[in-house]
Coordinates of C-alpha atoms in Angstrom, one line a residue:
M1 CA 0.0 0.0 0.0
A2 CA 1.9 3.0 -1.2
T3 CA 1.3 6.5 0.1
Q4 CA -2.1 7.6 -1.0
V5 CA -1.5 11.3 -1.9
S6 CA -4.6 13.4 -1.5
P7 CA -5.7 15.5 -4.5
L8 CA -5.6 18.4 -2.1
A9 CA -1.9 18.0 -1.2
G10 CA 0.1 21.2 -1.8
K11 CA -3.0 23.3 -2.1
P12 CA -4.0 26.1 0.3
A13 CA -6.2 25.1 3.2
Q14 CA -9.9 25.9 2.8
A15 CA -12.2 27.2 5.4
A16 CA -14.0 23.9 5.9
Q17 CA -10.7 22.2 6.8
L18 CA -9.8 24.7 9.6
V19 CA -10.2 23.6 13.2
D20 CA -12.9 25.4 15.4
V21 CA -10.5 26.7 18.1
D22 CA -13.3 27.5 20.5
K23 CA -14.7 24.0 20.3
L24 CA -11.3 22.4 20.5
V25 CA -10.4 24.3 23.7
A26 CA -13.9 23.6 25.2
A27 CA -13.3 19.9 24.5
Y28 CA -10.0 20.1 26.3
F29 CA -11.9 20.9 29.5
D30 CA -15.2 19.1 28.9
I31 CA -14.1 15.7 27.8
K32 CA -12.9 13.4 30.5
P33 CA -10.8 10.6 29.1
D34 CA -11.7 7.0 29.9
P35 CA -8.5 5.1 30.6
S36 CA -10.2 1.8 29.7
V37 CA -10.1 3.0 26.1
P38 CA -6.6 2.5 24.8
V39 CA -6.5 5.7 22.7
Q40 CA -7.6 7.8 25.7
R41 CA -4.7 6.6 28.0
V42 CA -1.4 8.5 28.4
A43 CA 1.0 7.1 25.9
F44 CA 4.5 8.6 25.3
G45 CA 5.6 8.1 21.7
T46 CA 9.0 9.0 20.2
S47 CA 8.6 12.5 21.7
G48 CA 6.0 12.8 24.5
H49 CA 2.3 12.4 24.8
R50 CA 0.2 13.7 21.9
G51 CA -3.4 13.7 20.8
S52 CA -6.5 15.7 20.2
S53 CA -9.0 17.0 22.7
F54 CA -11.9 16.0 20.3
D55 CA -11.2 12.2 20.7
G56 CA -10.3 12.2 24.4
S57 CA -6.6 11.7 23.8
F58 CA -5.3 15.1 24.9
N59 CA -7.4 16.7 27.6
E60 CA -7.0 18.5 30.9
H61 CA -7.0 15.3 32.9
H62 CA -4.1 13.9 30.8
V63 CA -2.0 17.0 31.5
L64 CA -2.9 17.1 35.2
A65 CA -2.0 13.4 35.6
I66 CA 1.3 13.6 33.6
T67 CA 2.4 16.7 35.5
Q68 CA 1.8 15.1 38.8
A69 CA 3.7 12.1 37.7
I70 CA 6.6 14.3 36.6
C71 CA 6.5 16.0 40.0
E72 CA 6.7 12.6 41.8
Y73 CA 9.5 11.5 39.4
R74 CA 11.5 14.6 40.2
K75 CA 11.1 14.1 43.9
A76 CA 12.2 10.5 43.7
Q77 CA 15.3 11.5 41.7
G78 CA 16.2 14.4 44.0
I79 CA 15.7 16.9 41.2
D80 CA 15.0 20.1 43.1
G81 CA 16.2 22.9 40.8
P82 CA 13.9 25.0 38.6
L83 CA 11.7 23.5 35.9
F84 CA 11.8 25.4 32.6
L85 CA 8.3 25.4 31.0
G86 CA 7.8 26.3 27.3
I87 CA 4.9 26.3 24.9
D88 CA 4.4 26.5 21.1
T89 CA 1.5 28.2 19.2
H90 CA -0.9 25.2 18.9
A91 CA -4.3 26.2 20.3
L92 CA -4.1 23.6 23.1
S93 CA -0.7 24.6 24.3
G94 CA -1.8 27.6 26.4
P95 CA -4.5 25.7 28.3
A96 CA -2.2 22.8 28.8
R97 CA 0.6 25.1 30.1
D98 CA -2.0 26.5 32.6
S99 CA -3.0 23.1 33.8
A100 CA 0.6 22.1 34.3
L101 CA 1.3 25.3 36.3
E102 CA -1.6 24.5 38.7
V103 CA 0.0 21.2 39.5
L104 CA 3.6 22.3 39.6
A105 CA 2.8 25.2 42.0
A106 CA 0.8 22.9 44.2
N107 CA 3.8 20.6 44.4
G108 CA 6.1 23.4 45.3
V109 CA 8.2 23.1 42.1
E110 CA 10.1 26.3 41.1
V111 CA 8.9 27.0 37.6
R112 CA 10.5 29.3 35.0
I113 CA 8.1 30.6 32.4
A114 CA 8.8 32.9 29.5
I115 CA 8.6 36.7 30.0
G116 CA 5.1 37.9 28.9
D117 CA 4.0 34.4 28.1
E118 CA 6.2 34.5 25.0
Y119 CA 6.2 31.3 22.9
T120 CA 9.2 29.1 23.5
P121 CA 11.0 26.9 21.0
T122 CA 12.0 23.4 22.2
P123 CA 15.7 24.2 21.7
A124 CA 15.4 27.3 23.9
V125 CA 14.1 25.1 26.8
S126 CA 16.9 22.6 26.3
H127 CA 19.4 25.5 26.2
G128 CA 17.9 27.0 29.4
I129 CA 18.3 23.7 31.3
L130 CA 21.9 23.1 30.1
V131 CA 23.1 26.6 30.9
Y132 CA 21.5 26.6 34.3
N133 CA 23.0 23.2 35.2
Q134 CA 26.5 24.0 33.9
G135 CA 29.0 23.5 36.8
R136 CA 26.3 22.3 39.2
T137 CA 26.1 18.9 40.9
S138 CA 23.0 19.6 42.9
G139 CA 19.8 21.7 42.5
L140 CA 19.6 20.6 38.9
A141 CA 17.0 21.9 36.5
D142 CA 14.8 20.1 34.0
G143 CA 11.9 21.1 31.7
I144 CA 8.6 20.6 30.0
V145 CA 7.7 21.6 26.5
V146 CA 4.0 21.8 25.7
T147 CA 3.9 21.0 21.9
P148 CA 2.8 18.3 19.5
S149 CA 5.6 19.5 17.2
H150 CA 4.5 19.7 13.5
N151 CA 1.3 17.7 14.1
P152 CA -2.1 19.1 12.9
P153 CA -3.8 22.1 14.6
D154 CA -6.3 20.0 16.6
N155 CA -3.4 18.3 18.4
G156 CA -1.8 19.0 21.7
G157 CA 1.5 17.6 23.1
F158 CA 3.5 17.3 26.3
K159 CA 7.2 16.5 26.5
Y160 CA 9.5 16.1 29.5
N161 CA 13.2 16.9 29.3
P162 CA 15.3 15.7 32.3
V163 CA 18.5 17.2 33.6
N164 CA 20.5 16.4 30.5
G165 CA 18.3 18.8 28.6
G166 CA 17.2 16.3 26.0
P167 CA 14.0 14.3 25.4
A168 CA 13.4 11.8 28.2
D169 CA 14.5 8.3 27.5
T170 CA 12.2 5.3 27.5
A171 CA 12.9 4.3 31.1
I172 CA 11.7 7.8 32.3
T173 CA 8.7 8.1 30.0
R174 CA 7.5 4.6 30.9
Q175 CA 7.6 5.5 34.6
V176 CA 5.8 8.8 34.0
Q177 CA 3.3 7.3 31.7
D178 CA 2.4 4.4 34.0
R179 CA 2.0 6.6 37.0
A180 CA -0.2 9.1 35.0
N181 CA -2.5 6.3 33.9
V182 CA -2.9 5.1 37.5
L183 CA -3.9 8.7 38.4
L184 CA -6.3 8.8 35.5
E185 CA -7.9 5.5 36.7
A186 CA -8.2 7.0 40.2
H187 CA -10.1 10.0 38.8
L188 CA -7.1 12.2 39.6
D189 CA -7.1 11.2 43.3
G190 CA -3.5 11.9 44.2
V191 CA -3.1 15.0 42.0
S192 CA -2.2 18.2 43.9
R193 CA -3.5 21.4 42.3
V194 CA -4.1 25.0 43.1
P195 CA -6.2 27.6 41.1
L196 CA -4.4 29.2 38.2
Q197 CA -4.2 32.7 39.6
R198 CA -2.6 31.3 42.7
A199 CA -0.2 29.3 40.6
R200 CA 0.8 32.3 38.6
S201 CA 1.4 34.5 41.6
A202 CA 3.2 31.8 43.6
A203 CA 6.7 32.7 44.8
T204 CA 7.9 29.5 43.0
T205 CA 6.7 30.8 39.6
R206 CA 9.2 33.1 38.0
E207 CA 9.8 34.6 34.6
H208 CA 12.8 33.7 32.4
D209 CA 14.1 35.5 29.3
F210 CA 14.3 32.4 27.1
L211 CA 14.5 34.5 23.9
G212 CA 17.3 36.9 25.1
H213 CA 19.5 34.2 26.6
Y214 CA 19.2 31.9 23.6
I215 CA 19.9 34.6 21.0
A216 CA 22.9 36.1 22.9
D217 CA 24.5 32.7 23.0
L218 CA 23.9 31.7 19.3
G219 CA 27.2 33.3 18.2
N220 CA 29.0 30.5 20.1
V221 CA 27.5 28.0 17.7
L222 CA 27.5 29.7 14.3
D223 CA 30.0 31.9 12.5
F224 CA 27.9 35.1 12.2
D225 CA 31.0 37.2 11.2
L226 CA 31.3 35.0 8.1
I227 CA 27.6 35.2 7.3
R228 CA 27.4 38.9 7.8
S229 CA 30.5 39.7 5.8
S230 CA 29.2 37.6 2.9
G231 CA 26.0 39.8 2.6
I232 CA 24.0 36.6 2.0
H233 CA 20.3 37.5 1.6
M234 CA 18.3 35.1 3.8
G235 CA 14.5 34.7 4.1
V236 CA 12.7 32.9 6.9
D237 CA 9.1 31.8 7.3
P238 CA 8.5 30.9 11.0
L239 CA 5.2 29.2 9.9
G240 CA 3.4 30.9 12.9
G241 CA 5.5 28.8 15.3
A242 CA 7.2 29.3 18.7
G243 CA 10.2 31.1 17.2
V244 CA 8.1 33.7 15.5
H245 CA 9.6 36.6 17.4
Y246 CA 13.1 35.1 17.6
W247 CA 14.1 35.7 14.0
A248 CA 13.9 39.5 13.8
R249 CA 15.9 39.7 17.1
I250 CA 18.5 37.4 15.7
A251 CA 18.8 39.6 12.5
E252 CA 19.1 42.7 14.7
H253 CA 21.6 41.2 17.2
Y254 CA 24.0 39.8 14.6
R255 CA 23.3 42.5 11.9
L256 CA 22.3 39.9 9.3
N257 CA 20.6 40.4 5.9
L258 CA 17.7 38.3 7.1
E259 CA 14.1 39.0 6.2
V260 CA 11.2 37.5 8.2
V261 CA 8.4 37.1 5.6
S262 CA 5.6 36.7 8.1
E263 CA 5.1 37.0 11.9
Q264 CA 1.5 35.9 11.7
V265 CA 0.3 33.5 14.5
D266 CA -2.9 31.7 13.8
P267 CA -3.9 28.6 15.8
T268 CA -5.9 27.3 12.7
F269 CA -2.7 27.6 10.6
A270 CA -4.9 28.7 7.7
F271 CA -1.8 30.0 5.8
M272 CA -0.5 26.5 5.3
T273 CA -0.7 24.3 2.2
L274 CA -2.0 20.8 2.9
D275 CA 0.3 17.9 3.4
W276 CA 0.3 14.6 1.5
D277 CA -2.9 13.3 3.1
G278 CA -4.8 16.6 2.8
K279 CA -4.2 17.5 6.5
I280 CA -2.6 20.7 7.8
R281 CA 0.8 19.7 9.1
M282 CA 3.7 22.1 9.7
D283 CA 6.3 19.6 8.5
P284 CA 9.3 21.5 7.0
S285 CA 10.5 18.3 5.3
S286 CA 7.3 18.0 3.2
S287 CA 7.2 19.7 -0.2
Y288 CA 3.4 19.6 0.0
A289 CA 3.3 21.5 3.3
M290 CA 6.1 23.8 2.3
Q291 CA 4.7 25.4 -0.8
R292 CA 4.8 28.9 0.8
L293 CA 8.5 28.4 1.7
I294 CA 9.3 27.0 -1.8
G295 CA 7.8 30.1 -3.2
L296 CA 10.7 32.1 -1.7
K297 CA 13.4 30.3 -3.7
D298 CA 14.0 33.1 -6.2
R299 CA 13.8 35.9 -3.7
F300 CA 16.7 34.9 -1.5
D301 CA 20.1 33.3 -1.7
V302 CA 18.8 30.7 0.8
A303 CA 15.5 30.5 2.7
F304 CA 14.3 28.4 5.6
A305 CA 11.4 27.5 7.9
C306 CA 10.9 25.7 11.1
D307 CA 8.0 23.6 12.5
T308 CA 5.7 24.8 15.3
D309 CA 8.1 24.2 18.2
H310 CA 11.1 25.1 16.0
D311 CA 12.9 21.8 16.5
R312 CA 12.9 20.9 12.8
H313 CA 14.3 22.8 9.9
G314 CA 13.5 23.2 6.2
V315 CA 16.0 24.7 3.7
V316 CA 15.1 26.1 0.3
T317 CA 17.7 27.0 -2.4
K318 CA 17.4 28.0 -6.0
A319 CA 16.7 24.3 -6.7
G320 CA 13.7 24.2 -4.3
L321 CA 13.2 22.4 -1.0
L322 CA 16.4 20.5 -0.1
P323 CA 15.5 16.9 1.0
S324 CA 16.4 16.6 4.6
N325 CA 18.7 13.7 4.1
H326 CA 20.7 15.7 1.6
Y327 CA 21.1 18.6 3.9
L328 CA 22.1 16.4 6.9
A329 CA 24.9 15.0 4.7
A330 CA 26.0 18.4 3.6
M331 CA 26.0 19.8 7.1
I332 CA 28.0 16.9 8.5
D333 CA 30.6 17.2 5.7
D334 CA 31.0 21.0 6.3
L335 CA 30.9 21.0 10.1
F336 CA 33.4 18.3 10.8
N337 CA 35.8 20.0 8.3
N338 CA 35.4 23.5 9.8
R339 CA 35.1 23.0 13.6
P340 CA 38.8 22.5 14.6
Q341 CA 38.1 22.7 18.3
W342 CA 35.7 19.7 18.2
N343 CA 37.0 16.5 19.8
A344 CA 38.9 14.6 17.0
K345 CA 37.0 11.5 18.1
A346 CA 33.5 13.1 18.1
A347 CA 31.2 10.8 16.2
V348 CA 28.4 11.3 13.7
G349 CA 24.9 10.4 14.9
K350 CA 22.2 9.3 12.5
T351 CA 19.1 7.1 12.7
V352 CA 18.7 3.8 11.0
V353 CA 16.3 5.3 8.4
S354 CA 18.7 8.2 7.4
S355 CA 20.6 8.1 4.1
S356 CA 23.7 6.0 3.7
M357 CA 25.2 9.0 2.1
I358 CA 25.9 10.0 5.7
D359 CA 27.9 6.8 6.2
R360 CA 30.0 7.6 3.2
V361 CA 30.7 11.2 4.4
A362 CA 31.6 9.9 7.9
K363 CA 34.0 7.4 6.4
R364 CA 35.8 10.0 4.4
L365 CA 36.0 12.3 7.4
G366 CA 37.5 9.4 9.5
R367 CA 34.6 9.7 12.0
K368 CA 32.8 6.9 13.8
L369 CA 29.2 6.5 12.8
Y370 CA 26.7 6.1 15.6
E371 CA 23.5 4.7 14.2
T372 CA 20.4 4.6 16.5
P373 CA 16.7 3.9 16.4
V374 CA 14.4 6.8 15.5
G375 CA 14.1 9.4 18.3
F376 CA 16.4 12.2 19.2
K377 CA 16.7 11.0 22.8
W378 CA 19.3 8.5 21.6
F379 CA 21.7 11.4 20.8
A380 CA 21.2 13.4 24.0
D381 CA 24.0 11.9 26.1
G382 CA 26.5 12.0 23.3
L383 CA 25.8 15.7 22.5
F384 CA 25.9 16.4 26.3
D385 CA 29.4 15.0 26.8
G386 CA 30.8 16.0 23.3
S387 CA 31.3 12.4 22.1
L388 CA 28.9 13.2 19.4
G389 CA 29.6 16.2 17.2
F390 CA 26.3 16.0 15.4
G391 CA 23.0 14.2 15.8
G392 CA 20.4 14.1 13.0
E393 CA 17.2 12.5 11.9
E394 CA 15.8 12.1 8.4
S395 CA 12.7 14.0 9.5
A396 CA 14.8 17.2 9.5
G397 CA 15.7 17.3 13.1
A398 CA 19.3 18.0 14.1
S399 CA 21.6 19.6 16.6
F400 CA 25.4 20.0 16.9
L401 CA 28.0 21.2 19.3
R402 CA 29.2 24.8 19.9
R403 CA 32.2 25.9 18.0
D404 CA 34.4 25.1 21.0
G405 CA 33.2 21.5 21.1
T406 CA 30.9 21.8 24.1
V407 CA 27.2 21.1 24.3
W408 CA 24.7 23.5 22.8
T409 CA 21.4 21.7 23.0
T410 CA 20.6 18.0 23.6
D411 CA 17.2 18.3 21.8
K412 CA 16.6 19.1 18.2
D413 CA 17.2 22.7 17.2
G414 CA 15.5 24.0 14.0
L415 CA 17.0 27.5 14.1
V416 CA 20.7 26.5 14.2
P417 CA 20.7 24.2 11.1
A418 CA 18.5 26.7 9.3
L419 CA 21.0 29.5 9.9
F420 CA 23.9 27.1 9.2
A421 CA 22.7 26.9 5.6
A422 CA 23.9 30.6 5.3
E423 CA 27.2 29.8 7.0
L424 CA 27.9 27.0 4.5
T425 CA 26.9 29.1 1.6
A426 CA 29.1 32.0 2.8
R427 CA 32.1 29.7 3.3
H428 CA 32.0 27.9 -0.1
G429 CA 30.2 30.4 -2.4
H430 CA 27.7 27.6 -3.2
D431 CA 24.5 26.7 -1.4
P432 CA 23.8 23.4 0.4
A433 CA 22.1 21.8 -2.6
E434 CA 25.2 22.4 -4.7
H435 CA 27.3 21.1 -1.8
Y436 CA 25.3 17.9 -1.8
R437 CA 25.8 17.6 -5.5
G438 CA 29.5 17.6 -4.9
L439 CA 29.1 14.7 -2.5
C440 CA 27.2 12.8 -5.2
D441 CA 30.1 13.5 -7.6
A442 CA 32.5 12.0 -5.0
F443 CA 30.5 9.0 -3.8
G444 CA 27.9 8.4 -6.4
E445 CA 24.2 9.3 -6.2
V446 CA 21.8 7.6 -3.9
F447 CA 18.0 7.6 -4.2
L448 CA 15.9 7.7 -1.1
D449 CA 12.1 8.0 -0.5
R450 CA 9.5 7.3 2.2
V451 CA 6.0 6.1 1.8
E452 CA 3.3 6.3 4.4
A453 CA 0.0 4.5 4.9
P454 CA -2.7 4.5 7.6
A455 CA -2.3 1.9 10.3
S456 CA -4.5 0.9 13.3
P457 CA -2.9 0.8 16.7
Q458 CA -3.0 -3.0 16.5
Q459 CA -1.2 -3.0 13.1
K460 CA 1.4 -0.6 14.5
Q461 CA 1.9 -2.9 17.5
V462 CA 2.5 -5.9 15.2
L463 CA 4.9 -4.0 13.0
A464 CA 6.9 -2.7 16.0
K465 CA 7.5 -6.3 17.2
L466 CA 8.6 -7.9 13.9
S467 CA 11.7 -10.0 14.2
P468 CA 14.3 -10.9 11.5
D469 CA 13.1 -14.5 11.4
Q470 CA 9.7 -13.3 10.3
I471 CA 11.2 -11.9 7.1
K472 CA 11.1 -14.8 4.6
A473 CA 12.5 -13.1 1.5
D474 CA 16.1 -13.8 0.5
K475 CA 16.3 -11.1 -2.2
L476 CA 15.5 -7.4 -2.4
A477 CA 14.9 -6.0 -5.9
G478 CA 17.2 -8.6 -7.4
A479 CA 20.0 -8.4 -4.9
V480 CA 20.7 -10.9 -2.1
I481 CA 19.6 -9.7 1.3
S482 CA 22.8 -9.5 3.4
K483 CA 21.2 -8.6 6.8
V484 CA 17.9 -8.0 8.5
L485 CA 18.0 -5.8 11.6
D486 CA 15.6 -5.2 14.4
K487 CA 18.3 -3.5 16.6
A488 CA 20.3 -0.4 15.7
P489 CA 24.0 -1.0 15.0
G490 CA 25.1 2.0 17.1
N491 CA 23.6 1.1 20.5
N492 CA 21.9 -2.3 20.0
A493 CA 18.5 -0.7 20.9
S494 CA 15.3 -2.0 19.3
I495 CA 14.4 0.0 16.2
G496 CA 10.7 -0.7 16.7
G497 CA 10.4 -2.2 13.3
I498 CA 12.7 -3.9 10.8
K499 CA 15.5 -2.9 8.4
V500 CA 16.4 -5.1 5.4
V501 CA 19.8 -4.5 3.8
A502 CA 21.2 -5.6 0.4
D503 CA 24.4 -4.6 -1.4
N504 CA 22.6 -2.1 -3.7
G505 CA 19.9 -0.7 -1.3
W506 CA 17.8 -1.1 1.8
F507 CA 14.4 -0.5 3.3
A508 CA 13.1 0.0 6.8
A509 CA 9.6 -0.3 8.1
R510 CA 8.3 1.1 11.3
P511 CA 5.1 2.5 12.8
S512 CA 4.9 6.3 13.5
G513 CA 5.3 7.1 17.2
T514 CA 3.0 10.1 16.9
E515 CA 0.3 9.3 14.4
D516 CA -1.8 6.4 13.2
I517 CA 0.3 5.7 10.2
Y518 CA 3.3 3.5 9.3
K519 CA 6.3 4.3 7.2
I520 CA 8.5 2.4 4.8
Y521 CA 11.8 4.1 4.0
G522 CA 13.9 2.9 1.0
E523 CA 17.2 3.7 -0.6
S524 CA 18.7 2.6 -3.8
F525 CA 22.4 3.0 -4.8
E526 CA 21.5 2.5 -8.5
S527 CA 18.5 4.5 -9.8
R528 CA 15.1 5.9 -9.1
E529 CA 13.5 2.9 -10.9
H530 CA 15.4 0.6 -8.7
L531 CA 14.2 2.5 -5.6
R532 CA 10.6 2.0 -6.8
A533 CA 11.2 -1.7 -7.1
I534 CA 12.6 -1.7 -3.5
L535 CA 9.6 0.1 -2.1
T536 CA 7.2 -2.2 -3.9
E537 CA 8.9 -5.3 -2.8
A538 CA 9.3 -3.9 0.7
Q539 CA 5.5 -3.5 0.9
G540 CA 5.0 -7.2 -0.1
I541 CA 7.7 -8.4 2.4
V542 CA 6.1 -6.4 5.2
D543 CA 2.6 -7.5 4.3
A544 CA 3.7 -11.2 4.3
A545 CA 5.4 -10.8 7.7
L546 CA 2.3 -9.1 9.2
A547 CA 0.0 -11.7 7.8
Q548 CA 1.9 -14.6 9.5
A549 CA 2.7 -12.7 12.7
P550 CA 0.8 -13.5 15.9
N551 CA -2.3 -11.4 16.4
H552 CA -1.4 -8.8 19.1
E553 CA -4.9 -7.2 19.1
A554 CA -5.6 -8.4 22.6
S555 CA -2.3 -7.2 24.1

């Protein structure tokens, strides 16, 4: 089942497709989730708990229960420093932030919220935690980001970042998730809470200048002198996201030739073009969703956008939207050649579904490759201690070290890779797309694509548990299958799916951790036609494995 592209994909959103914000927010308070219904339980995917208030999967009770569970986790771990709390521009983020504040204040947690309720990008929260914790061994800070990332406008999301500043690992999220579900089942008995006004005026609730601190420190990550002296004309579309007011301040602070094309914030995201399935989704790696950004390609030397919480990047050059895998490879090649203060042993981090072009670049650089399952949490510790110079995901999420080789963020940062496109262009006199073309000249071209299809929670569960012995095929698009992986080579962690590798290509299949879809990724080292053959055969291989897999519906 290949991706069924909607006839509306890439077209402007119509009034009938826009969410009714008043009804959405009302449902957040009115609908009480039933924990006996699987979709209405707390469930942490690859990055936090997400859902919609309309179907009882993201409501006030979820947020109250999760926040209480986080408070109890902090207490058990002896985490007693401030908690940095940030939100994006989704309609449910404000109400969820308020719910969280009521619980945090009741539990006596010192909370840092943005000055004037400014929206807060995910990387600004990670940066805040790390800067606060630097040099401390006690009284450590952690954080919460209220965001469903690039998900549709009717979604809400809630992420916990522990003291390393990155996304919480599975051990933490499972503990928080399980305790939150116990609280839901007990009708919130055990949740401490005070009225919002009391929470906001509590001595433990203080304002923090996320925007000012983050921007003032950016010069330690990027070479703004080089960018400024080149005169490169940059355009940015914040897509109505959490960094909407950051860009103009960055341009002013570093005296850049950077134009912000829109500072509009609209919780319906009516300015978006529709994604592959006809939904509004602020995904900067999707050409369907990024039509407005692509329209900037002839106005600027380089243009970029970020998703709603600004932890993903999209880069547009004269050639159009640069595929995220292409840009990851170009960034890695340029960064490791032009950051002399980085540890000579700092590795390259990538996920199992990212392009093998990265493997080739890392090999030429003489750098170790650290290949992990999908999820940025796998890179957090390496970025924290400098053993990873770069961590990147094929879905356009990445972060890298400061110029001196110390940690910048341990969560994805959309702003820094976006701005690095200008640094790369200034250094070489060619844009990232042309830089990637040079890599193809050196290593040969690769052809990569991803197809998506709807999947029920039961189907996703079966796919996530596939094992190599369930794959019966011995060839992939004419080549002998050399290995079948269900664990990542870098850390031996389960990939939550399967990866099938042949000499001339590979495919990987895994369920989405955030939506009711599954994804098949494929790459050919030969041609686009060969890639199509790989993806077609991959579908058959996965279907056959699912058909003979045990039925997990009851689990």
